[in-house]
């Protein structure tokens, strides 16, 4: 089973960009990978998902601004975040799942503020 480590979070001004990375300890070939986020006092919500064949899906609130991608050779999934808004502030988590297992990373903080 893979272990997941997120990185790339930080403080950015509104309108700015960040790229999050989710690095796996093993092959991600068989995993569907998703990014979730959780803001203080709110439920964790799905941001984007990328299937095993690379097909992406996005929550309506990030469509046109965020792009999810995967590099199976590097065992890494990315979330490119553009045109960031203060409401995008949250801890972002990477999730990997198959029919049998589900793994979570520890999260990376994204803060959008001027």
Tab-separated table of N, CA, C and O in Angstrom:
chain	number	residue	atom	x	y	z
A	1	UNK	N	0.845	-1.183	0.000
A	1	UNK	CA	0.000	0.000	0.000
A	1	UNK	C	0.880	1.233	0.000
A	1	UNK	O	1.897	1.290	0.670
A	2	UNK	N	0.445	2.252	-0.740
A	2	UNK	CA	1.259	3.442	-0.862
A	2	UNK	C	1.074	4.372	0.323
A	2	UNK	O	0.026	4.407	0.951
A	3	UNK	N	2.125	5.124	0.591
A	3	UNK	CA	2.064	6.245	1.508
A	3	UNK	C	2.094	7.508	0.659
A	3	UNK	O	2.785	7.566	-0.356
A	4	UNK	N	1.345	8.538	1.092
A	4	UNK	CA	1.219	9.762	0.305
A	4	UNK	C	1.769	10.945	1.087
A	4	UNK	O	1.484	11.078	2.287
A	5	UNK	N	2.509	11.806	0.403
A	5	UNK	CA	3.056	13.012	1.022
A	5	UNK	C	2.744	14.203	0.132
A	5	UNK	O	3.212	14.256	-1.015
A	6	UNK	N	1.976	15.141	0.677
A	6	UNK	CA	1.656	16.356	-0.060
A	6	UNK	C	2.703	17.431	0.206
A	6	UNK	O	3.296	17.474	1.298
A	7	UNK	N	2.886	18.300	-0.771
A	7	UNK	CA	3.780	19.444	-0.618
A	7	UNK	C	3.332	20.549	-1.569
A	7	UNK	O	2.479	20.323	-2.439
A	8	UNK	N	3.897	21.731	-1.369
A	8	UNK	CA	3.623	22.834	-2.283
A	8	UNK	C	2.683	23.891	-1.748
A	8	UNK	O	2.439	24.904	-2.406
A	9	UNK	N	2.116	23.649	-0.571
A	9	UNK	CA	1.234	24.647	0.001
A	9	UNK	C	1.998	25.873	0.476
A	9	UNK	O	3.234	25.893	0.492
A	10	UNK	N	1.237	26.888	0.869
A	10	UNK	CA	1.864	28.103	1.368
A	10	UNK	C	0.903	29.263	1.370
A	10	UNK	O	-0.308	29.085	1.213
A	11	UNK	N	1.473	30.452	1.534
A	11	UNK	CA	0.696	31.690	1.540
A	11	UNK	C	0.816	32.347	0.173
A	11	UNK	O	1.938	32.524	-0.338
A	12	UNK	N	-0.323	32.719	-0.390
A	12	UNK	CA	-0.328	33.351	-1.707
A	12	UNK	C	-1.393	34.447	-1.712
A	12	UNK	O	-2.397	34.344	-1.004
A	13	UNK	N	-1.159	35.477	-2.495
A	13	UNK	CA	-2.132	36.554	-2.607
A	13	UNK	C	-3.291	36.153	-3.519
A	13	UNK	O	-3.125	35.296	-4.394
A	14	UNK	N	-4.456	36.764	-3.313
A	14	UNK	CA	-5.577	36.500	-4.237
A	14	UNK	C	-5.160	36.747	-5.679
A	14	UNK	O	-4.468	37.709	-5.979
A	15	UNK	N	-5.589	35.830	-6.549
A	15	UNK	CA	-5.205	35.889	-7.951
A	15	UNK	C	-3.934	35.149	-8.265
A	15	UNK	O	-3.597	34.976	-9.447
A	16	UNK	N	-3.230	34.699	-7.251
A	16	UNK	CA	-1.966	34.004	-7.452
A	16	UNK	C	-2.149	32.527	-7.766
A	16	UNK	O	-3.273	32.037	-7.906
A	17	UNK	N	-1.010	31.839	-7.865
A	17	UNK	CA	-1.007	30.423	-8.230
A	17	UNK	C	-0.135	29.613	-7.283
A	17	UNK	O	0.838	30.143	-6.712
A	18	UNK	N	-0.476	28.358	-7.148
A	18	UNK	CA	0.340	27.380	-6.431
A	18	UNK	C	0.202	26.047	-7.163
A	18	UNK	O	-0.828	25.777	-7.783
A	19	UNK	N	1.241	25.219	-7.036
A	19	UNK	CA	1.150	23.859	-7.537
A	19	UNK	C	1.409	22.899	-6.385
A	19	UNK	O	2.497	22.904	-5.794
A	20	UNK	N	0.418	22.102	-6.080
A	20	UNK	CA	0.555	21.079	-5.052
A	20	UNK	C	1.032	19.779	-5.686
A	20	UNK	O	0.669	19.464	-6.822
A	21	UNK	N	1.825	19.052	-4.919
A	21	UNK	CA	2.293	17.739	-5.351
A	21	UNK	C	1.883	16.700	-4.329
A	21	UNK	O	1.877	16.963	-3.132
A	22	UNK	N	1.571	15.529	-4.817
A	22	UNK	CA	1.267	14.377	-3.968
A	22	UNK	C	2.197	13.258	-4.413
A	22	UNK	O	1.990	12.669	-5.484
A	23	UNK	N	3.208	13.001	-3.606
A	23	UNK	CA	4.207	11.996	-3.945
A	23	UNK	C	3.891	10.695	-3.229
A	23	UNK	O	3.657	10.686	-2.018
A	24	UNK	N	3.898	9.609	-3.985
A	24	UNK	CA	3.580	8.291	-3.432
A	24	UNK	C	4.850	7.478	-3.223
A	24	UNK	O	5.828	7.634	-3.946
A	25	UNK	N	4.783	6.577	-2.240
A	25	UNK	CA	5.935	5.732	-1.926
A	25	UNK	C	6.056	4.550	-2.864
A	25	UNK	O	7.101	3.879	-2.887
A	26	UNK	N	4.990	4.268	-3.613
A	26	UNK	CA	4.996	3.156	-4.538
A	26	UNK	C	4.189	3.489	-5.781
A	26	UNK	O	3.745	4.616	-5.968
A	27	UNK	N	4.000	2.505	-6.599
A	27	UNK	CA	3.281	2.719	-7.859
A	27	UNK	C	1.861	3.209	-7.620
A	27	UNK	O	1.155	2.712	-6.744
A	28	UNK	N	1.447	4.194	-8.424
A	28	UNK	CA	0.075	4.700	-8.347
A	28	UNK	C	-0.739	4.277	-9.553
A	28	UNK	O	-1.857	4.732	-9.748
A	29	UNK	N	-0.199	3.387	-10.354
A	29	UNK	CA	-0.815	3.007	-11.624
A	29	UNK	C	-2.263	2.564	-11.451
A	29	UNK	O	-3.131	2.902	-12.241
A	30	UNK	N	-2.525	1.820	-10.391
A	30	UNK	CA	-3.857	1.240	-10.209
A	30	UNK	C	-4.798	2.098	-9.371
A	30	UNK	O	-5.917	1.672	-9.088
A	31	UNK	N	-4.338	3.281	-9.007
A	31	UNK	CA	-5.116	4.113	-8.089
A	31	UNK	C	-5.841	5.246	-8.805
A	31	UNK	O	-5.279	5.894	-9.708
A	32	UNK	N	-7.059	5.490	-8.368
A	32	UNK	CA	-7.745	6.741	-8.671
A	32	UNK	C	-7.289	7.740	-7.604
A	32	UNK	O	-7.336	7.443	-6.406
A	33	UNK	N	-6.851	8.911	-8.047
A	33	UNK	CA	-6.282	9.892	-7.122
A	33	UNK	C	-7.183	11.127	-7.079
A	33	UNK	O	-7.627	11.613	-8.121
A	34	UNK	N	-7.414	11.611	-5.880
A	34	UNK	CA	-8.241	12.800	-5.700
A	34	UNK	C	-7.546	13.795	-4.777
A	34	UNK	O	-6.729	13.408	-3.946
A	35	UNK	N	-7.897	15.040	-4.958
A	35	UNK	CA	-7.544	16.093	-4.002
A	35	UNK	C	-8.832	16.520	-3.288
A	35	UNK	O	-9.860	16.766	-3.945
A	36	UNK	N	-8.749	16.597	-1.976
A	36	UNK	CA	-9.822	17.111	-1.126
A	36	UNK	C	-9.278	18.332	-0.389
A	36	UNK	O	-8.071	18.546	-0.304
A	37	UNK	N	-10.184	19.093	0.185
A	37	UNK	CA	-9.760	20.188	1.040
A	37	UNK	C	-10.726	20.334	2.211
A	37	UNK	O	-11.888	19.949	2.128
A	38	UNK	N	-10.185	20.902	3.279
A	38	UNK	CA	-11.003	21.142	4.462
A	38	UNK	C	-10.626	22.483	5.058
A	38	UNK	O	-9.475	22.682	5.490
A	39	UNK	N	-11.587	23.375	5.071
A	39	UNK	CA	-11.399	24.689	5.684
A	39	UNK	C	-11.826	24.602	7.149
A	39	UNK	O	-12.618	23.726	7.527
A	40	UNK	N	-11.333	25.507	7.993
A	40	UNK	CA	-11.688	25.483	9.412
A	40	UNK	C	-13.194	25.529	9.610
A	40	UNK	O	-13.883	26.372	9.029
A	41	UNK	N	-13.702	24.600	10.418
A	41	UNK	CA	-15.126	24.578	10.721
A	41	UNK	C	-16.005	24.029	9.626
A	41	UNK	O	-17.240	24.070	9.750
A	42	UNK	N	-15.401	23.531	8.567
A	42	UNK	CA	-16.183	23.006	7.446
A	42	UNK	C	-15.856	21.535	7.193
A	42	UNK	O	-14.823	21.032	7.635
A	43	UNK	N	-16.736	20.882	6.468
A	43	UNK	CA	-16.519	19.493	6.111
A	43	UNK	C	-15.480	19.380	5.010
A	43	UNK	O	-15.305	20.290	4.197
A	44	UNK	N	-14.816	18.244	4.971
A	44	UNK	CA	-13.873	17.984	3.898
A	44	UNK	C	-14.660	17.846	2.598
A	44	UNK	O	-15.708	17.177	2.560
A	45	UNK	N	-14.149	18.465	1.533
A	45	UNK	CA	-14.872	18.431	0.261
A	45	UNK	C	-13.951	18.018	-0.877
A	45	UNK	O	-12.745	18.307	-0.856
A	46	UNK	N	-14.535	17.366	-1.853
A	46	UNK	CA	-13.791	16.902	-3.014
A	46	UNK	C	-13.498	18.075	-3.948
A	46	UNK	O	-14.396	18.845	-4.286
A	47	UNK	N	-12.243	18.175	-4.363
A	47	UNK	CA	-11.818	19.246	-5.259
A	47	UNK	C	-11.678	18.735	-6.699
A	47	UNK	O	-12.212	19.321	-7.631
A	48	UNK	N	-10.932	17.661	-6.858
A	48	UNK	CA	-10.681	17.130	-8.204
A	48	UNK	C	-10.277	15.669	-8.100
A	48	UNK	O	-9.713	15.246	-7.085
A	49	UNK	N	-10.546	14.937	-9.170
A	49	UNK	CA	-10.206	13.516	-9.249
A	49	UNK	C	-9.600	13.234	-10.616
A	49	UNK	O	-10.026	13.812	-11.617
A	50	UNK	N	-8.612	12.345	-10.621
A	50	UNK	CA	-8.056	11.893	-11.890
A	50	UNK	C	-8.099	10.370	-11.924
A	50	UNK	O	-7.657	9.712	-10.985
A	51	UNK	N	-8.667	9.836	-12.982
A	51	UNK	CA	-8.823	8.396	-13.092
A	51	UNK	C	-7.502	7.737	-13.480
A	51	UNK	O	-6.493	8.403	-13.733
A	52	UNK	N	-7.532	6.412	-13.527
A	52	UNK	CA	-6.310	5.678	-13.871
A	52	UNK	C	-5.844	5.993	-15.292
A	52	UNK	O	-4.633	5.967	-15.556
A	53	UNK	N	-6.794	6.311	-16.163
A	53	UNK	CA	-6.402	6.626	-17.539
A	53	UNK	C	-6.131	8.109	-17.757
A	53	UNK	O	-5.897	8.543	-18.885
A	54	UNK	N	-6.184	8.880	-16.676
A	54	UNK	CA	-5.834	10.300	-16.760
A	54	UNK	C	-6.997	11.235	-16.987
A	54	UNK	O	-6.795	12.441	-17.166
A	55	UNK	N	-8.210	10.753	-16.958
A	55	UNK	CA	-9.380	11.611	-17.149
A	55	UNK	C	-9.660	12.397	-15.868
A	55	UNK	O	-9.785	11.795	-14.801
A	56	UNK	N	-9.758	13.719	-15.973
A	56	UNK	CA	-9.992	14.529	-14.782
A	56	UNK	C	-11.467	14.883	-14.581
A	56	UNK	O	-12.237	14.944	-15.543
A	57	UNK	N	-11.813	15.129	-13.345
A	57	UNK	CA	-13.111	15.683	-12.996
A	57	UNK	C	-12.900	16.712	-11.895
A	57	UNK	O	-12.055	16.535	-11.029
A	58	UNK	N	-13.718	17.767	-11.941
A	58	UNK	CA	-13.535	18.880	-11.016
A	58	UNK	C	-14.840	19.268	-10.340
A	58	UNK	O	-15.916	19.185	-10.922
A	59	UNK	N	-14.701	19.742	-9.118
A	59	UNK	CA	-15.826	20.382	-8.455
A	59	UNK	C	-16.125	21.685	-9.191
A	59	UNK	O	-15.227	22.345	-9.726
A	60	UNK	N	-17.393	22.066	-9.197
A	60	UNK	CA	-17.792	23.271	-9.922
A	60	UNK	C	-17.029	24.500	-9.451
A	60	UNK	O	-16.724	25.394	-10.246
A	61	UNK	N	-16.699	24.554	-8.167
A	61	UNK	CA	-16.091	25.761	-7.626
A	61	UNK	C	-14.624	25.934	-8.030
A	61	UNK	O	-14.022	26.967	-7.736
A	62	UNK	N	-14.023	24.936	-8.710
A	62	UNK	CA	-12.641	25.093	-9.176
A	62	UNK	C	-12.511	24.941	-10.686
A	62	UNK	O	-11.420	25.121	-11.231
A	63	UNK	N	-13.598	24.623	-11.371
A	63	UNK	CA	-13.524	24.443	-12.816
A	63	UNK	C	-12.991	25.700	-13.500
A	63	UNK	O	-13.413	26.809	-13.191
A	64	UNK	N	-12.036	25.502	-14.394
A	64	UNK	CA	-11.437	26.609	-15.107
A	64	UNK	C	-10.286	27.268	-14.376
A	64	UNK	O	-9.583	28.091	-14.951
A	65	UNK	N	-10.086	26.903	-13.119
A	65	UNK	CA	-8.993	27.491	-12.332
A	65	UNK	C	-7.947	26.461	-11.913
A	65	UNK	O	-6.762	26.778	-11.853
A	66	UNK	N	-8.387	25.246	-11.606
A	66	UNK	CA	-7.493	24.193	-11.125
A	66	UNK	C	-7.329	23.115	-12.198
A	66	UNK	O	-8.266	22.838	-12.960
A	67	UNK	N	-6.152	22.508	-12.216
A	67	UNK	CA	-5.880	21.405	-13.134
A	67	UNK	C	-5.190	20.275	-12.381
A	67	UNK	O	-4.168	20.506	-11.725
A	68	UNK	N	-5.777	19.085	-12.468
A	68	UNK	CA	-5.166	17.908	-11.850
A	68	UNK	C	-4.459	17.105	-12.938
A	68	UNK	O	-4.960	16.999	-14.065
A	69	UNK	N	-3.302	16.568	-12.588
A	69	UNK	CA	-2.560	15.749	-13.541
A	69	UNK	C	-1.795	14.683	-12.773
A	69	UNK	O	-1.607	14.795	-11.560
A	70	UNK	N	-1.347	13.664	-13.512
A	70	UNK	CA	-0.604	12.597	-12.857
A	70	UNK	C	0.572	12.191	-13.727
A	70	UNK	O	0.505	12.241	-14.956
A	71	UNK	N	1.642	11.794	-13.056
A	71	UNK	CA	2.832	11.267	-13.708
A	71	UNK	C	3.127	9.934	-13.037
A	71	UNK	O	3.757	9.886	-11.972
A	72	UNK	N	2.648	8.866	-13.642
A	72	UNK	CA	2.811	7.550	-13.014
A	72	UNK	C	4.280	7.166	-12.875
A	72	UNK	O	4.662	6.509	-11.905
A	73	UNK	N	5.108	7.580	-13.826
A	73	UNK	CA	6.532	7.236	-13.752
A	73	UNK	C	7.191	7.882	-12.537
A	73	UNK	O	8.068	7.279	-11.904
A	74	UNK	N	6.757	9.096	-12.202
A	74	UNK	CA	7.303	9.792	-11.032
A	74	UNK	C	6.502	9.505	-9.772
A	74	UNK	O	6.822	10.032	-8.707
A	75	UNK	N	5.434	8.731	-9.894
A	75	UNK	CA	4.586	8.380	-8.751
A	75	UNK	C	4.051	9.630	-8.073
A	75	UNK	O	4.004	9.706	-6.826
A	76	UNK	N	3.650	10.594	-8.865
A	76	UNK	CA	3.243	11.896	-8.332
A	76	UNK	C	1.997	12.398	-9.054
A	76	UNK	O	1.853	12.233	-10.262
A	77	UNK	N	1.130	13.019	-8.272
A	77	UNK	CA	-0.053	13.690	-8.802
A	77	UNK	C	0.055	15.158	-8.425
A	77	UNK	O	0.514	15.493	-7.330
A	78	UNK	N	-0.379	16.014	-9.342
A	78	UNK	CA	-0.254	17.455	-9.149
A	78	UNK	C	-1.626	18.118	-9.156
A	78	UNK	O	-2.572	17.630	-9.764
A	79	UNK	N	-1.684	19.248	-8.475
A	79	UNK	CA	-2.856	20.104	-8.557
A	79	UNK	C	-2.356	21.523	-8.810
A	79	UNK	O	-1.809	22.148	-7.906
A	80	UNK	N	-2.515	21.969	-10.043
A	80	UNK	CA	-2.162	23.331	-10.389
A	80	UNK	C	-3.344	24.230	-10.070
A	80	UNK	O	-4.442	24.008	-10.586
A	81	UNK	N	-3.105	25.222	-9.235
A	81	UNK	CA	-4.180	26.100	-8.779
A	81	UNK	C	-3.880	27.524	-9.230
A	81	UNK	O	-2.873	28.104	-8.802
A	82	UNK	N	-4.733	28.050	-10.080
A	82	UNK	CA	-4.589	29.410	-10.578
A	82	UNK	C	-5.763	30.270	-10.123
A	82	UNK	O	-6.783	29.751	-9.682
A	83	UNK	N	-5.602	31.568	-10.249
A	83	UNK	CA	-6.669	32.512	-9.880
A	83	UNK	C	-7.228	32.205	-8.504
A	83	UNK	O	-8.446	32.145	-8.299
A	84	UNK	N	-6.337	32.024	-7.551
A	84	UNK	CA	-6.753	31.632	-6.207
A	84	UNK	C	-7.558	32.723	-5.526
A	84	UNK	O	-7.304	33.929	-5.716
A	85	UNK	N	-8.518	32.273	-4.733
A	85	UNK	CA	-9.414	33.162	-4.004
A	85	UNK	C	-9.259	32.914	-2.506
A	85	UNK	O	-8.864	31.815	-2.097
A	86	UNK	N	-9.610	33.890	-1.683
A	86	UNK	CA	-9.535	33.664	-0.225
A	86	UNK	C	-10.332	32.434	0.213
A	86	UNK	O	-9.917	31.736	1.150
A	87	UNK	N	-11.434	32.151	-0.459
A	87	UNK	CA	-12.245	30.991	-0.079
A	87	UNK	C	-11.591	29.663	-0.452
A	87	UNK	O	-12.120	28.605	-0.094
A	88	UNK	N	-10.470	29.694	-1.145
A	88	UNK	CA	-9.712	28.470	-1.412
A	88	UNK	C	-8.800	28.099	-0.241
A	88	UNK	O	-8.173	27.036	-0.260
A	89	UNK	N	-8.750	28.953	0.758
A	89	UNK	CA	-7.938	28.665	1.935
A	89	UNK	C	-8.436	27.410	2.641
A	89	UNK	O	-9.619	27.304	2.974
A	90	UNK	N	-7.526	26.462	2.830
A	90	UNK	CA	-7.889	25.171	3.428
A	90	UNK	C	-6.635	24.317	3.548
A	90	UNK	O	-5.579	24.654	2.998
A	91	UNK	N	-6.788	23.201	4.249
A	91	UNK	CA	-5.782	22.145	4.180
A	91	UNK	C	-6.188	21.233	3.022
A	91	UNK	O	-7.336	20.794	2.936
A	92	UNK	N	-5.236	20.974	2.131
A	92	UNK	CA	-5.490	20.153	0.954
A	92	UNK	C	-4.899	18.768	1.170
A	92	UNK	O	-3.730	18.630	1.537
A	93	UNK	N	-5.721	17.757	0.919
A	93	UNK	CA	-5.335	16.372	1.148
A	93	UNK	C	-5.357	15.584	-0.161
A	93	UNK	O	-6.254	15.758	-0.984
A	94	UNK	N	-4.420	14.685	-0.278
A	94	UNK	CA	-4.360	13.753	-1.392
A	94	UNK	C	-4.984	12.426	-0.944
A	94	UNK	O	-4.758	11.978	0.183
A	95	UNK	N	-5.743	11.831	-1.840
A	95	UNK	CA	-6.416	10.557	-1.558
A	95	UNK	C	-6.170	9.614	-2.719
A	95	UNK	O	-6.304	9.997	-3.877
A	96	UNK	N	-5.810	8.380	-2.393
A	96	UNK	CA	-5.604	7.353	-3.417
A	96	UNK	C	-6.469	6.158	-3.072
A	96	UNK	O	-6.490	5.716	-1.915
A	97	UNK	N	-7.170	5.644	-4.052
A	97	UNK	CA	-8.062	4.515	-3.743
A	97	UNK	C	-8.114	3.536	-4.907
A	97	UNK	O	-7.943	3.879	-6.075
A	98	UNK	N	-8.348	2.287	-4.503
A	98	UNK	CA	-8.718	1.239	-5.442
A	98	UNK	C	-10.026	0.648	-4.937
A	98	UNK	O	-10.634	1.187	-4.001
A	99	UNK	N	-10.440	-0.459	-5.492
A	99	UNK	CA	-11.654	-1.118	-5.002
A	99	UNK	C	-11.460	-1.639	-3.580
A	99	UNK	O	-12.429	-1.829	-2.842
A	100	UNK	N	-10.206	-1.861	-3.196
A	100	UNK	CA	-9.944	-2.541	-1.927
A	100	UNK	C	-9.338	-1.644	-0.864
A	100	UNK	O	-9.501	-1.930	0.332
A	101	UNK	N	-8.610	-0.627	-1.261
A	101	UNK	CA	-7.890	0.168	-0.269
A	101	UNK	C	-8.078	1.657	-0.531
A	101	UNK	O	-8.413	2.074	-1.639
A	102	UNK	N	-7.850	2.437	0.509
A	102	UNK	CA	-7.906	3.893	0.423
A	102	UNK	C	-6.816	4.462	1.323
A	102	UNK	O	-6.671	4.028	2.471
A	103	UNK	N	-6.069	5.405	0.789
A	103	UNK	CA	-4.992	6.021	1.541
A	103	UNK	C	-5.122	7.533	1.492
A	103	UNK	O	-5.567	8.095	0.486
A	104	UNK	N	-4.706	8.178	2.605
A	104	UNK	CA	-4.728	9.635	2.697
A	104	UNK	C	-3.329	10.145	3.037
A	104	UNK	O	-2.591	9.498	3.772
A	105	UNK	N	-3.025	11.326	2.544
A	105	UNK	CA	-1.828	12.023	2.973
A	105	UNK	C	-2.121	12.848	4.209
A	105	UNK	O	-3.250	12.872	4.719
A	106	UNK	N	-1.093	13.542	4.696
A	106	UNK	CA	-1.237	14.300	5.939
A	106	UNK	C	-1.752	15.711	5.710
A	106	UNK	O	-2.131	16.403	6.657
A	107	UNK	N	-1.761	16.148	4.452
A	107	UNK	CA	-2.303	17.457	4.118
A	107	UNK	C	-1.243	18.535	4.017
A	107	UNK	O	-0.167	18.432	4.612
A	108	UNK	N	-1.572	19.565	3.246
A	108	UNK	CA	-0.703	20.734	3.123
A	108	UNK	C	-1.591	21.980	3.165
A	108	UNK	O	-2.647	22.024	2.541
A	109	UNK	N	-1.143	22.974	3.923
A	109	UNK	CA	-1.959	24.171	4.144
A	109	UNK	C	-1.807	25.137	2.971
A	109	UNK	O	-0.682	25.459	2.550
A	110	UNK	N	-2.929	25.615	2.476
A	110	UNK	CA	-2.960	26.672	1.468
A	110	UNK	C	-3.717	27.859	2.069
A	110	UNK	O	-4.852	27.704	2.528
A	111	UNK	N	-3.072	29.004	2.089
A	111	UNK	CA	-3.683	30.219	2.614
A	111	UNK	C	-3.650	31.297	1.538
A	111	UNK	O	-2.568	31.627	1.018
A	112	UNK	N	-4.821	31.808	1.196
A	112	UNK	CA	-4.936	32.852	0.177
A	112	UNK	C	-5.364	34.137	0.882
A	112	UNK	O	-6.481	34.243	1.374
A	113	UNK	N	-4.449	35.074	0.951
A	113	UNK	CA	-4.701	36.293	1.709
A	113	UNK	C	-3.784	37.398	1.232
A	113	UNK	O	-2.644	37.150	0.826
A	114	UNK	N	-4.307	38.613	1.303
A	114	UNK	CA	-3.471	39.777	0.961
A	114	UNK	C	-2.835	40.352	2.216
A	114	UNK	O	-2.092	41.333	2.138
